[in-house]
XYZ file of C-alpha atoms in Angstrom:
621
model
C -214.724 -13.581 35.155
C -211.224 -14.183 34.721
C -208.933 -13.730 31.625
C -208.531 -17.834 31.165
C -212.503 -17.905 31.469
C -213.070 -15.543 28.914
C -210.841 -17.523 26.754
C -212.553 -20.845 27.383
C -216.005 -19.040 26.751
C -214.648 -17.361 23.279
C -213.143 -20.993 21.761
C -212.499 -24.062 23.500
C -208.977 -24.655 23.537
C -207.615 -28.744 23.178
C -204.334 -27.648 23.660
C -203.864 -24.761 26.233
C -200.492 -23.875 24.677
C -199.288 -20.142 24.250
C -199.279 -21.286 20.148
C -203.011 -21.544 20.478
C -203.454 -18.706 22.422
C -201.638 -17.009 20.110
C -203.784 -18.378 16.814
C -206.733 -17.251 18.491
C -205.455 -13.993 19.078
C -204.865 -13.428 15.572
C -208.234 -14.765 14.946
C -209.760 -12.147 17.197
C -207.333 -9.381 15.918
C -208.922 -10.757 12.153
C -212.278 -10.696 13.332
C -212.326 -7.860 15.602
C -215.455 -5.447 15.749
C -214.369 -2.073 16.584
C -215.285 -0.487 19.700
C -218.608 0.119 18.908
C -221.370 2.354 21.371
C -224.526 1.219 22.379
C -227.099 3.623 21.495
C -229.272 6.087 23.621
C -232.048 4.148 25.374
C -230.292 0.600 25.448
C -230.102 -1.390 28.561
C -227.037 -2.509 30.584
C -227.024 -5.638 33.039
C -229.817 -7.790 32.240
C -232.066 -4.173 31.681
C -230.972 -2.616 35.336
C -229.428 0.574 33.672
C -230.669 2.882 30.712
C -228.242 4.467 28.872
C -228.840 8.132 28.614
C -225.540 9.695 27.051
C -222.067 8.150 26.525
C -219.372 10.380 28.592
C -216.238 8.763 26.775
C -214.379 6.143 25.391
C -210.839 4.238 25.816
C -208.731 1.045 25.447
C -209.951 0.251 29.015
C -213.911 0.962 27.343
C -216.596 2.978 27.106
C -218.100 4.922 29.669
C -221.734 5.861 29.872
C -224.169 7.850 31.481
C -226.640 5.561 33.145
C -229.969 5.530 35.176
C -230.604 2.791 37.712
C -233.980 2.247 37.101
C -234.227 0.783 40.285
C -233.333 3.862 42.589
C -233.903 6.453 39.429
C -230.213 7.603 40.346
C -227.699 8.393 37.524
C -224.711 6.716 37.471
C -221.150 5.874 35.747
C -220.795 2.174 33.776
C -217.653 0.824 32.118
C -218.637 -1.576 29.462
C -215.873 -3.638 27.740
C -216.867 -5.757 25.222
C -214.827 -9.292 24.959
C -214.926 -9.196 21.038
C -213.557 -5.755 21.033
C -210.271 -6.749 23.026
C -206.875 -6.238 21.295
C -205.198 -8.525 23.949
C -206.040 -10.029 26.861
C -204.478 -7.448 28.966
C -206.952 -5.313 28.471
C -209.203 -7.660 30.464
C -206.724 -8.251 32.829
C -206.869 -4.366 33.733
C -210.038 -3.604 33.911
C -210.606 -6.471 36.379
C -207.667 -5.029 38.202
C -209.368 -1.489 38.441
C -212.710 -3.093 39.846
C -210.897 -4.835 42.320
C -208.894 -1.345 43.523
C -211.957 0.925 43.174
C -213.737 -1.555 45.533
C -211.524 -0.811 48.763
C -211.383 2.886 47.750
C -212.984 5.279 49.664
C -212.669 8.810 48.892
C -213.969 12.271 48.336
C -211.890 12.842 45.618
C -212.351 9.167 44.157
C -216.068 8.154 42.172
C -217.478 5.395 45.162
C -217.225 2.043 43.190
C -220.935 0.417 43.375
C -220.553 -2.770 41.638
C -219.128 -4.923 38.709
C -221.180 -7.494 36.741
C -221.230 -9.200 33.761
C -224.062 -9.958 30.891
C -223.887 -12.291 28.022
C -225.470 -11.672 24.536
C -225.982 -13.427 21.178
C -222.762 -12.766 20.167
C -220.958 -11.102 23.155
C -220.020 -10.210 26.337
C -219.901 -7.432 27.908
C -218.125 -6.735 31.565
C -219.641 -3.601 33.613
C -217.872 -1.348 35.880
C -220.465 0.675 38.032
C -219.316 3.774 40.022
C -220.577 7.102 41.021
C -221.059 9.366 38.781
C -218.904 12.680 38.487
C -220.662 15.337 36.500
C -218.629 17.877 34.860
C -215.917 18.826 32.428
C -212.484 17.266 32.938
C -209.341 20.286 33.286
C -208.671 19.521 29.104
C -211.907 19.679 28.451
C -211.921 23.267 30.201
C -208.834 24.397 28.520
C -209.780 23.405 25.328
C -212.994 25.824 25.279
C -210.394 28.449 26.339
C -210.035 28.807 30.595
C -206.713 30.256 31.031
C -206.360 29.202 34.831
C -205.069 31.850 37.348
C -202.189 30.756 39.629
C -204.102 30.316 42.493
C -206.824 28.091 40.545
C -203.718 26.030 39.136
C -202.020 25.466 43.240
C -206.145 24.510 44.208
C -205.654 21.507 41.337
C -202.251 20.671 43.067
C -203.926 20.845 46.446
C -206.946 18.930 45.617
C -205.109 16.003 43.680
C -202.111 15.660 46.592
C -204.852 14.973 49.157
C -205.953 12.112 46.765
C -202.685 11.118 45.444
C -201.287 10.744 49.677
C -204.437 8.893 50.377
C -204.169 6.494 47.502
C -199.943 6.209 48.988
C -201.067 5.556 52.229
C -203.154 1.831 50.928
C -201.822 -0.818 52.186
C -200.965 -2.260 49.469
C -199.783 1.567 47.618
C -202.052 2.193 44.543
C -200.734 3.767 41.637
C -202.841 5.393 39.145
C -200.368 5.293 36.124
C -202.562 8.092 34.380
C -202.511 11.361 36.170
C -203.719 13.419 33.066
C -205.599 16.340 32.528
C -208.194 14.524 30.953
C -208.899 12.068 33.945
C -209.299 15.127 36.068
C -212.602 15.988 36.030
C -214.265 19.566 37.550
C -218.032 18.823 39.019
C -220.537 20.211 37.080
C -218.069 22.115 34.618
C -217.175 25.128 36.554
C -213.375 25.657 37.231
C -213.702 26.247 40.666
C -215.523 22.968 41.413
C -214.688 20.262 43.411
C -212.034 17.437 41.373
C -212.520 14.027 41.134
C -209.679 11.835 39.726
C -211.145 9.269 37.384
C -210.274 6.370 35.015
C -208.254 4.237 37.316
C -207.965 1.770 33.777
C -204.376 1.271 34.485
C -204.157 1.213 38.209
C -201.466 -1.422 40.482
C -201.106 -2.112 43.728
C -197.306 -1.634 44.749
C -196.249 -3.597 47.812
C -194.187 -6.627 49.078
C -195.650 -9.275 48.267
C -198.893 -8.036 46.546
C -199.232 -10.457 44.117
C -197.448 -10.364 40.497
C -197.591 -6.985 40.518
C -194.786 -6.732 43.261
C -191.411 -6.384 42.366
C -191.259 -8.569 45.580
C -188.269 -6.182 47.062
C -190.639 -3.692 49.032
C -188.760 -0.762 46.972
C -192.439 0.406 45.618
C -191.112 0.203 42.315
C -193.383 -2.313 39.334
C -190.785 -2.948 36.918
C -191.865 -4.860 33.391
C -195.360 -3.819 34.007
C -197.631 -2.768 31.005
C -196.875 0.647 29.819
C -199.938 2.438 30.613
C -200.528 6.255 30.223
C -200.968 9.438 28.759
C -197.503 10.670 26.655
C -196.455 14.275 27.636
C -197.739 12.896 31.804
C -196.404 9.972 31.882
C -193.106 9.562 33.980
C -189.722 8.343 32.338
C -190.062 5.074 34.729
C -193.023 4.426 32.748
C -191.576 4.019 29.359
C -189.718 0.939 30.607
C -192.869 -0.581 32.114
C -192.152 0.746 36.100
C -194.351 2.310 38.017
C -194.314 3.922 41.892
C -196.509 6.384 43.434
C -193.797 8.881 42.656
C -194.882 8.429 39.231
C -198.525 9.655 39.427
C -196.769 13.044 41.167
C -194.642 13.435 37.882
C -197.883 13.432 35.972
C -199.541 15.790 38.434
C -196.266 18.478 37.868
C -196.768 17.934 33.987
C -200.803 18.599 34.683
C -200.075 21.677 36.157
C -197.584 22.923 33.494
C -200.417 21.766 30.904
C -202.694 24.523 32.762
C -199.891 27.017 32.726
C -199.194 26.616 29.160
C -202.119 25.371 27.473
C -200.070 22.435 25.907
C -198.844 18.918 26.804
C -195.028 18.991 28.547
C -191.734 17.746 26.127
C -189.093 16.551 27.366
C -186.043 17.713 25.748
C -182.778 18.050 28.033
C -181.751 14.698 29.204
C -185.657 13.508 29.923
C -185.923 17.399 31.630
C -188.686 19.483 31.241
C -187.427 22.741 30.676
C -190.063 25.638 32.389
C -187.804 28.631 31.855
C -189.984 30.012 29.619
C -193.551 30.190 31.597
C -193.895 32.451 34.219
C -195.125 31.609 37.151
C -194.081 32.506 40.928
C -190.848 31.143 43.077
C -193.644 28.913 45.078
C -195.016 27.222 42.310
C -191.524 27.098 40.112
C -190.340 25.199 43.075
C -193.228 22.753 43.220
C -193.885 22.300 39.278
C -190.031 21.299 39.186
C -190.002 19.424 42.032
C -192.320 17.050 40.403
C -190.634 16.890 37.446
C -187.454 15.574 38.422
C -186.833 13.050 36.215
C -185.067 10.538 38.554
C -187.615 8.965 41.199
C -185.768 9.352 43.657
C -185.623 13.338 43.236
C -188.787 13.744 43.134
C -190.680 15.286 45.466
C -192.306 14.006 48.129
C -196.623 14.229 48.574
C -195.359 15.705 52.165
C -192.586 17.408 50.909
C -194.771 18.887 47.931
C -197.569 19.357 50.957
C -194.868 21.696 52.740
C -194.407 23.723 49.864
C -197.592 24.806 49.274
C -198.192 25.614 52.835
C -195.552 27.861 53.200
C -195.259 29.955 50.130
C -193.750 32.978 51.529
C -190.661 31.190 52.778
C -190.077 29.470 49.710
C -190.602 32.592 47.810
C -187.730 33.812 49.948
C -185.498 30.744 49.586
C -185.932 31.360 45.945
C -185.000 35.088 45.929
C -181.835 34.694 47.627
C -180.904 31.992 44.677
C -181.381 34.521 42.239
C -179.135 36.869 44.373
C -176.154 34.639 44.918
C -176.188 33.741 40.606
C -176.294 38.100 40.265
C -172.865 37.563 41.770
C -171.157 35.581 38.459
C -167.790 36.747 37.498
C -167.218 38.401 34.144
C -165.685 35.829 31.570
C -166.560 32.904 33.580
C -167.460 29.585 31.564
C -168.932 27.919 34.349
C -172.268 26.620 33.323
C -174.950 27.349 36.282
C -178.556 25.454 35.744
C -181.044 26.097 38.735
C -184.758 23.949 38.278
C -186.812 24.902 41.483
C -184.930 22.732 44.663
C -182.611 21.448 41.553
C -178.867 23.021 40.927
C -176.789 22.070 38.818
C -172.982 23.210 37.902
C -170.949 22.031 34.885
C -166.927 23.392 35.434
C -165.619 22.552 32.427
C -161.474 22.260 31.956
C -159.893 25.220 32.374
C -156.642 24.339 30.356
C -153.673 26.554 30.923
C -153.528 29.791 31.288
C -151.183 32.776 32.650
C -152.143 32.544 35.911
C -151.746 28.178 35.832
C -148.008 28.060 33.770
C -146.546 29.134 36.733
C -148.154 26.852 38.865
C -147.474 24.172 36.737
C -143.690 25.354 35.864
C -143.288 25.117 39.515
C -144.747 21.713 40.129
C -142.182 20.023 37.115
C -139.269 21.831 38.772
C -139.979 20.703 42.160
C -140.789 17.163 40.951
C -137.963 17.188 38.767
C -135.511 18.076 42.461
C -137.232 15.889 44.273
C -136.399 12.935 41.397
C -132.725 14.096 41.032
C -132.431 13.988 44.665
C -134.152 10.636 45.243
C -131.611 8.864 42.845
C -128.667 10.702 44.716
C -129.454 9.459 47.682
C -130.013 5.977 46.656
C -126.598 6.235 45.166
C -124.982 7.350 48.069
C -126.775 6.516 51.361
C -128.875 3.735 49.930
C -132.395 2.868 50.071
C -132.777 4.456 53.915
C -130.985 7.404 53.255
C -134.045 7.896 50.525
C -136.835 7.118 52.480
C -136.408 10.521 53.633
C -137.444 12.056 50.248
C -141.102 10.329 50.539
C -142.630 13.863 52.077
C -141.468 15.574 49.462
C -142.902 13.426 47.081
C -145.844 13.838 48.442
C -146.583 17.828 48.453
C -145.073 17.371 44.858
C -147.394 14.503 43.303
C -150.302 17.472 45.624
C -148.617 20.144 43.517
C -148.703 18.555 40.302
C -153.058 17.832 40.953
C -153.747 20.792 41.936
C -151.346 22.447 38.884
C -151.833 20.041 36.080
C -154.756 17.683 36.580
C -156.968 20.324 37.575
C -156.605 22.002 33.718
C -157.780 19.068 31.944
C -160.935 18.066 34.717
C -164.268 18.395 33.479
C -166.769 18.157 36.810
C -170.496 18.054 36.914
C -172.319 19.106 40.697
C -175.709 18.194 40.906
C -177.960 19.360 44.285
C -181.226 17.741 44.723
C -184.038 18.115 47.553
C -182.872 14.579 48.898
C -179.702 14.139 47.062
C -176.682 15.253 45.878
C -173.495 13.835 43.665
C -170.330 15.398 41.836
C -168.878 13.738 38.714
C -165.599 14.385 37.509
C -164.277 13.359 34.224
C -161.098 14.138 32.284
C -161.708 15.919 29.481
C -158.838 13.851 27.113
C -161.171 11.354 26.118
C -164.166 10.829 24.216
C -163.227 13.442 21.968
C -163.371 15.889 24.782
C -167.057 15.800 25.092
C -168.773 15.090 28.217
C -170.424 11.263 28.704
C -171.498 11.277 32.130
C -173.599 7.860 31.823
C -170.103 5.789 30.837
C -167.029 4.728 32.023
C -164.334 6.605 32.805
C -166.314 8.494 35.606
C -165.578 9.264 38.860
C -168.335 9.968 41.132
C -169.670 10.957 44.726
C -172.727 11.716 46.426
C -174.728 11.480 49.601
C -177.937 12.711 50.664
C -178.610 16.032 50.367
C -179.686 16.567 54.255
C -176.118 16.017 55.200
C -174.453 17.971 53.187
C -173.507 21.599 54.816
C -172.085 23.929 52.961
C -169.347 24.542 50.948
C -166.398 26.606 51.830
C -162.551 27.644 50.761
C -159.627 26.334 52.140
C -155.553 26.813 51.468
C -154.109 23.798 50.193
C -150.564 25.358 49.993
C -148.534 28.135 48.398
C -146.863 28.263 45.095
C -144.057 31.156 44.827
C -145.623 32.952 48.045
C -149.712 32.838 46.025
C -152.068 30.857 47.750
C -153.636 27.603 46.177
C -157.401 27.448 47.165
C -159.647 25.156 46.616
C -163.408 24.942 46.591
C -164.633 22.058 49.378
C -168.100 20.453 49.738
C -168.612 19.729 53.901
C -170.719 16.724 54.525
C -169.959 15.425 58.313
C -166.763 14.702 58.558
C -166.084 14.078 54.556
C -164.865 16.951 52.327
C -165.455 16.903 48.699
C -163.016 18.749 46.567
C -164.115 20.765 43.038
C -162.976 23.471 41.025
C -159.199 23.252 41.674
C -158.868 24.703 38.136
C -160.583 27.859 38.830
C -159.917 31.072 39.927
C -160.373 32.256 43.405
C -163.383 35.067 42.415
C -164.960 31.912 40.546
C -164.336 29.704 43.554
C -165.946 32.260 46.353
C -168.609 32.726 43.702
C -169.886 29.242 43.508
C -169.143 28.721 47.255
C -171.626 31.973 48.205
C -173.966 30.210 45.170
C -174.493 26.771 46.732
C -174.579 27.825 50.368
C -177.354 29.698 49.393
C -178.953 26.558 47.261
C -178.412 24.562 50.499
C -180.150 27.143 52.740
C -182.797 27.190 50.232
C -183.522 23.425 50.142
C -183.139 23.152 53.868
C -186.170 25.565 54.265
C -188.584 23.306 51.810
C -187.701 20.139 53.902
C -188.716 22.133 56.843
C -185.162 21.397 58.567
C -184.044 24.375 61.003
C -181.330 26.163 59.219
C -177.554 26.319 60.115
C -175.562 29.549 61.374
C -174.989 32.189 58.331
C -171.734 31.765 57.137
C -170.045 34.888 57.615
C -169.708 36.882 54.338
C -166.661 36.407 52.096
C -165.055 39.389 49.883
C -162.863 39.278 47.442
C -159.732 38.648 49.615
C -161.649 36.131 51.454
C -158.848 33.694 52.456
C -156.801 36.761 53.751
C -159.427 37.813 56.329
C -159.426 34.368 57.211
C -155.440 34.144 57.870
C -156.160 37.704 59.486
C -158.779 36.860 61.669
C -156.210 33.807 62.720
C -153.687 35.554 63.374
C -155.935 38.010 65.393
C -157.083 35.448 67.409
C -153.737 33.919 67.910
C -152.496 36.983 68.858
C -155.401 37.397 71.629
C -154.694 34.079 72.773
C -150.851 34.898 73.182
C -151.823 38.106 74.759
C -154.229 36.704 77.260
C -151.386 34.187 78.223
C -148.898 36.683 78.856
C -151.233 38.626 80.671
C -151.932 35.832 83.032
C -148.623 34.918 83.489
C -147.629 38.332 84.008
C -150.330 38.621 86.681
C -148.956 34.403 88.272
C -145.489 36.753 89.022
C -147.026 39.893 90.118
C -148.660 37.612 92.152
C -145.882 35.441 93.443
C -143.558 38.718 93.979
C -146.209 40.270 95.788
C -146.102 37.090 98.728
C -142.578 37.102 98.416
C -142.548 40.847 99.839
C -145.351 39.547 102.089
C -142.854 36.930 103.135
C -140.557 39.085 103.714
C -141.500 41.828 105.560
C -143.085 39.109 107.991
C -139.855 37.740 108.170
C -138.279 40.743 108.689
C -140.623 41.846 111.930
C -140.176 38.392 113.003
C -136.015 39.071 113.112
C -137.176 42.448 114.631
C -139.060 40.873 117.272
C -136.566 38.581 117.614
C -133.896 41.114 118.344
C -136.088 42.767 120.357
C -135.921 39.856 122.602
C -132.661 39.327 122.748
C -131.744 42.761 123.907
C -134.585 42.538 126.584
C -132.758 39.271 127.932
C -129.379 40.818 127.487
C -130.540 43.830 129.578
C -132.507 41.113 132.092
C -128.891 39.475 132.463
C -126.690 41.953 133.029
C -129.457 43.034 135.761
C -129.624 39.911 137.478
C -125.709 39.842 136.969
C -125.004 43.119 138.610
C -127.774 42.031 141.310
C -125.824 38.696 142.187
C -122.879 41.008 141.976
C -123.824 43.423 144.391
C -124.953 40.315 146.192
C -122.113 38.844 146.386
C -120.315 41.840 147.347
C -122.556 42.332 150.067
C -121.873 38.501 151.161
C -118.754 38.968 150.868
C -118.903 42.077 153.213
C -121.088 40.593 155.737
C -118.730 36.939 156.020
C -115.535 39.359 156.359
C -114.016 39.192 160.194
C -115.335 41.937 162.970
C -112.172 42.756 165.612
C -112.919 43.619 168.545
C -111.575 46.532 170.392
C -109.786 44.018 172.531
C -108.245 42.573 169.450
C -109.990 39.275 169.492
C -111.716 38.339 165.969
C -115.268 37.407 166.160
C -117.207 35.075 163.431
C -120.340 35.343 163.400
C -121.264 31.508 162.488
C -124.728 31.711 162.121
C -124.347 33.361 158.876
C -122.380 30.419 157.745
C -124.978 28.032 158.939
C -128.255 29.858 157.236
C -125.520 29.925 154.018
């Protein structure tokens, strides 16, 4: 029966105006009869159920212990009475959690059976049946004194997660709105017994278009919905009528710290629930925090909450190594250092002037103050070209005068999430000095968490031979500057504090972790420059070495060269005295030839005195 039906059934309505709804309202308000039980023995739907005890009562109605007296099985019926209604909204959701509970099914979740309605003399009466859970609900149990151990208190985590991911996981997402103590309920009273979570009275479905109860964006998010809930569990999205399955989680973290403490959560430090002062392990610090981030979007994940309970040892690690790096704080230091589980936050307020800053600052007015005199000099005397030339010093002075005067009077807020991160900087002239990080006058960056690094020193410059350091915030290729106030021990300090934050948070999203930076001492940026210079000087040493070993090279084929060229002249010599010798033989031979020609041609006379030529010589000549 629908909300307009029960209207039409309680008065006719001429005029279906929201005036007349209104009058009858008031009449009803006038007239109502207070939620009143039906008494042991009385019949439900039409005489189906008996009523053997009532279990409890609500605005959503009262819940009773029933036998079906068809299959002699107990069960669990909602009554709501339509006289008894304040508004009609309270129709409206109970409807709403017969629908959900019908497409439920789950372990952890009473099995919906039915929904019905009977009509009396002077009534009616709507009926929610579901399975019955026998037991004591966790307040129930801490009431009559258990004082859960810490492993009893992560099986209630455990437990309600696997419910909590399954009800995420619907299609559309349904969100409880009342993750309480008392709507956890221990079968048959014994602390170690299986949970159920119960009283889905103020259940939504969140989803693109899922009906008015969308915000119609897909976001997840139910904003100007009914605020429904338990105060102390309820999440600060709930107080302005929103609602997301991130907001049954924030109930489950203020569940837990209910079983720790044995007292409903307050909020006290900017909608923060402060757990400094119940002890409880590094594991479940990091988990009951996590889940009480007050912004949504902080909050931890059902996975991410998942992860942490699997692997407690590493986050027990991850949390020891924050406690080291904040043993590490510099004596005197007003740096304000606030770590909630995977939560950090640093407030650096101004640091105003100081010994160490007048000279800084001194030296940032003179060089200004040059740069001004010479500016107008030049435009006097060269013109506007001739002072073009003064814009780079401008610029290192307007660097100078940040890092030496607007640094004193910067107030800056860092804030480290699991999933993100943002740094707020504010100068601390106005607003009376005090800090208003919600208003204007606020400058501020962020990202998400994942991709930011680390944090490291660098040298911005030097300022009468000191160095000027600053403390940088890596994410990609974007550096973040903070702290330019501070002094270097404080700087190193909260550099060696978030790396180790970062580290931390890396290991509870499961995300490998990056090289260890290598440790920084107190002269930090000097074994830097020294390990440069080092370097450098290997580099240069290397390149001399291989040119050195290019000549030793080219010298050594040179004298290669050489000494082949030198038995090639030898050879050549060689040669030429063996055909200087071969010539003078062949020219004494065709000497000693041609003497002997010579000899042979000359005339013979005969003893008669004739002379005789002998021509056949001449002829074979």
């Amino acid at each position: 029966m629908s909300v307009r039906r029960a209207q039409r059934n309680l008065r006719p309505l001429s005029d279906p105006s929201w005036f007349k709804v209104g009058m009858m309202q008031r009449e009803l308000r006038r007239s109502v009869i207070l939620t009143r039980e039906l008494p042991v023995g009385g019949l439900l739907a039409n005489g189906k159920y008996e009523i053997l005890e009532t279990l409890g009562s609500g605005s959503s109605g009262i819940t009773y212990k029933c036998k079906d007296l068809e299959t002699q099985k107990e069960v669990a019926v909602k009554a709501l009475s339509l006289r008894s209604l304040r508004s009609w909204k309270q129709l409206d959701l109970f409807e709403r959690e017969a629908a959900a509970l019908k497409g439920l099914r789950h372990p952890g979740i009473p099995q919906y059976l039915g929904y019905c309605e009977e009509d009396t003399p002077d009534d009616r009466r709507f009926l929610l049946i579901q399975e019955l859970a026998p037991g004591k609900s966790l307040a129930e149990l801490v009431r009559s004194g258990w004082s859960p151990s810490e492993e009893q208190v992560l099986r209630v985590a455990r437990e309600v997660l696997a419910v909590l991911a399954y009800l995420a996981d619907r299609r559309p997402a349904v969100v409880h709105r009342d993750v309480s103590p008392s709507n956890i309920v221990a079968q048959r009273g014994d602390a170690d017994g299986r949970l159920s979570l119960v009283d889905f009275g103020g259940v939504q479905a969140v989803a693109a278009g899922a009906g008015e109860d969308s915000d119609g964006l897909g976001s997840g998010f139910l904003p100007g919905s009914t605020v429904v809930g338990t105060y102390g569990f309820m999440a600060p999205e709930q107080f302005a009528g929103g609602a997301s399955p991130a907001s049954d989680l924030y109930g489950l973290g203020a569940t837990l710290l209910f079983l720790l403490t044995g007292r409903a959560p307050v909020a006290s430090d900017r909608m923060r629930v402060s757990t400094r002062a119940t002890a409880m392990s590094p594991r479940l610090r990091a988990l009951v925090e996590g889940l009480l981030e007050p912004m949504a979007e902080d909050r931890l994940s059902v996975e991410e909450a998942q992860e942490i309970l699997e692997g407690g040892r590493a986050r027990a690690v991850g949390a020891r190594k924050r406690d080291d790096a904040e043993a590490g704080r510099p004596a005197g230091s007003r740096v304000q250092v606030t770590r909630r589980g995977p939560r950090l936050e640093i407030d650096i307020p101004p640091p105003g002037f100081s010994g160490d800053s007048l000279p800084s600052a001194a030296f940032a007015l003179a060089w200004n103050a040059f740069v001004a005199f010479w500016t107008v000099s030049a435009l006097a005397g060269g013109g506007i070209l001739f002072a073009l030339f003064s814009l780079p010093f401008w610029a290192a002075g307007l660097k100078l005068s940040r890092a030496a005067l607007a640094g004193q009077f910067l107030r800056e807020r860092l804030q480290i999430g699991l999933k993100k991160w943002n740094v707020k900087q504010q100068l601390a002239l106005f607003r009376g000095g005090q800090p208003q990080w919600d208003g204007s006058g606020v400058k501020e960056v962020g990202g998400r968490s994942s991709d930011l690094s680390r944090a490291g020193l660098v040298v911005a410059g030097y300022v009468n031979g000191q160095p000027q350091t600053q403390l940088v915030l890596q994410e990609g290729t974007r550096k973040v500057v903070l702290g330019e106030g501070l002094g270097l021990e404080e700087q190193e300090w909260l550099s060696r504090l978030i790396n180790t934050h970062l580290a931390a948070n890396r290991e509870l999203r499961g995300e490998e972790p990056l090289p260890e930076p290598r440790p920084r001492g107190r002269r930090g940026w000097m074994a830097d420059m020294e390990e440069r210079m080092a370097t450098f000087s290997e580099d240069l040493s290397s390149t001399f070495n291989q040119g050195r070993s290019f000549l030793v090279d080219v010298e050594d084929r040179a004298q290669r060269e050489a000494q082949r060229a030198q038995r090639a002249a030898r050879q050549a010599q060689r040669g030429a005295e063996e055909g200087a010798r071969r010539a003078r033989g062949e020219a004494e031979a065709a000497g000693r030839a041609a003497r002997r020609f010579g000899k042979d041609l000359g005339p013979r006379v005969s003893p008669t005195g004739t002379i005789d030529v002998d021509f056949d010589v001449l002829d074979d000549e």
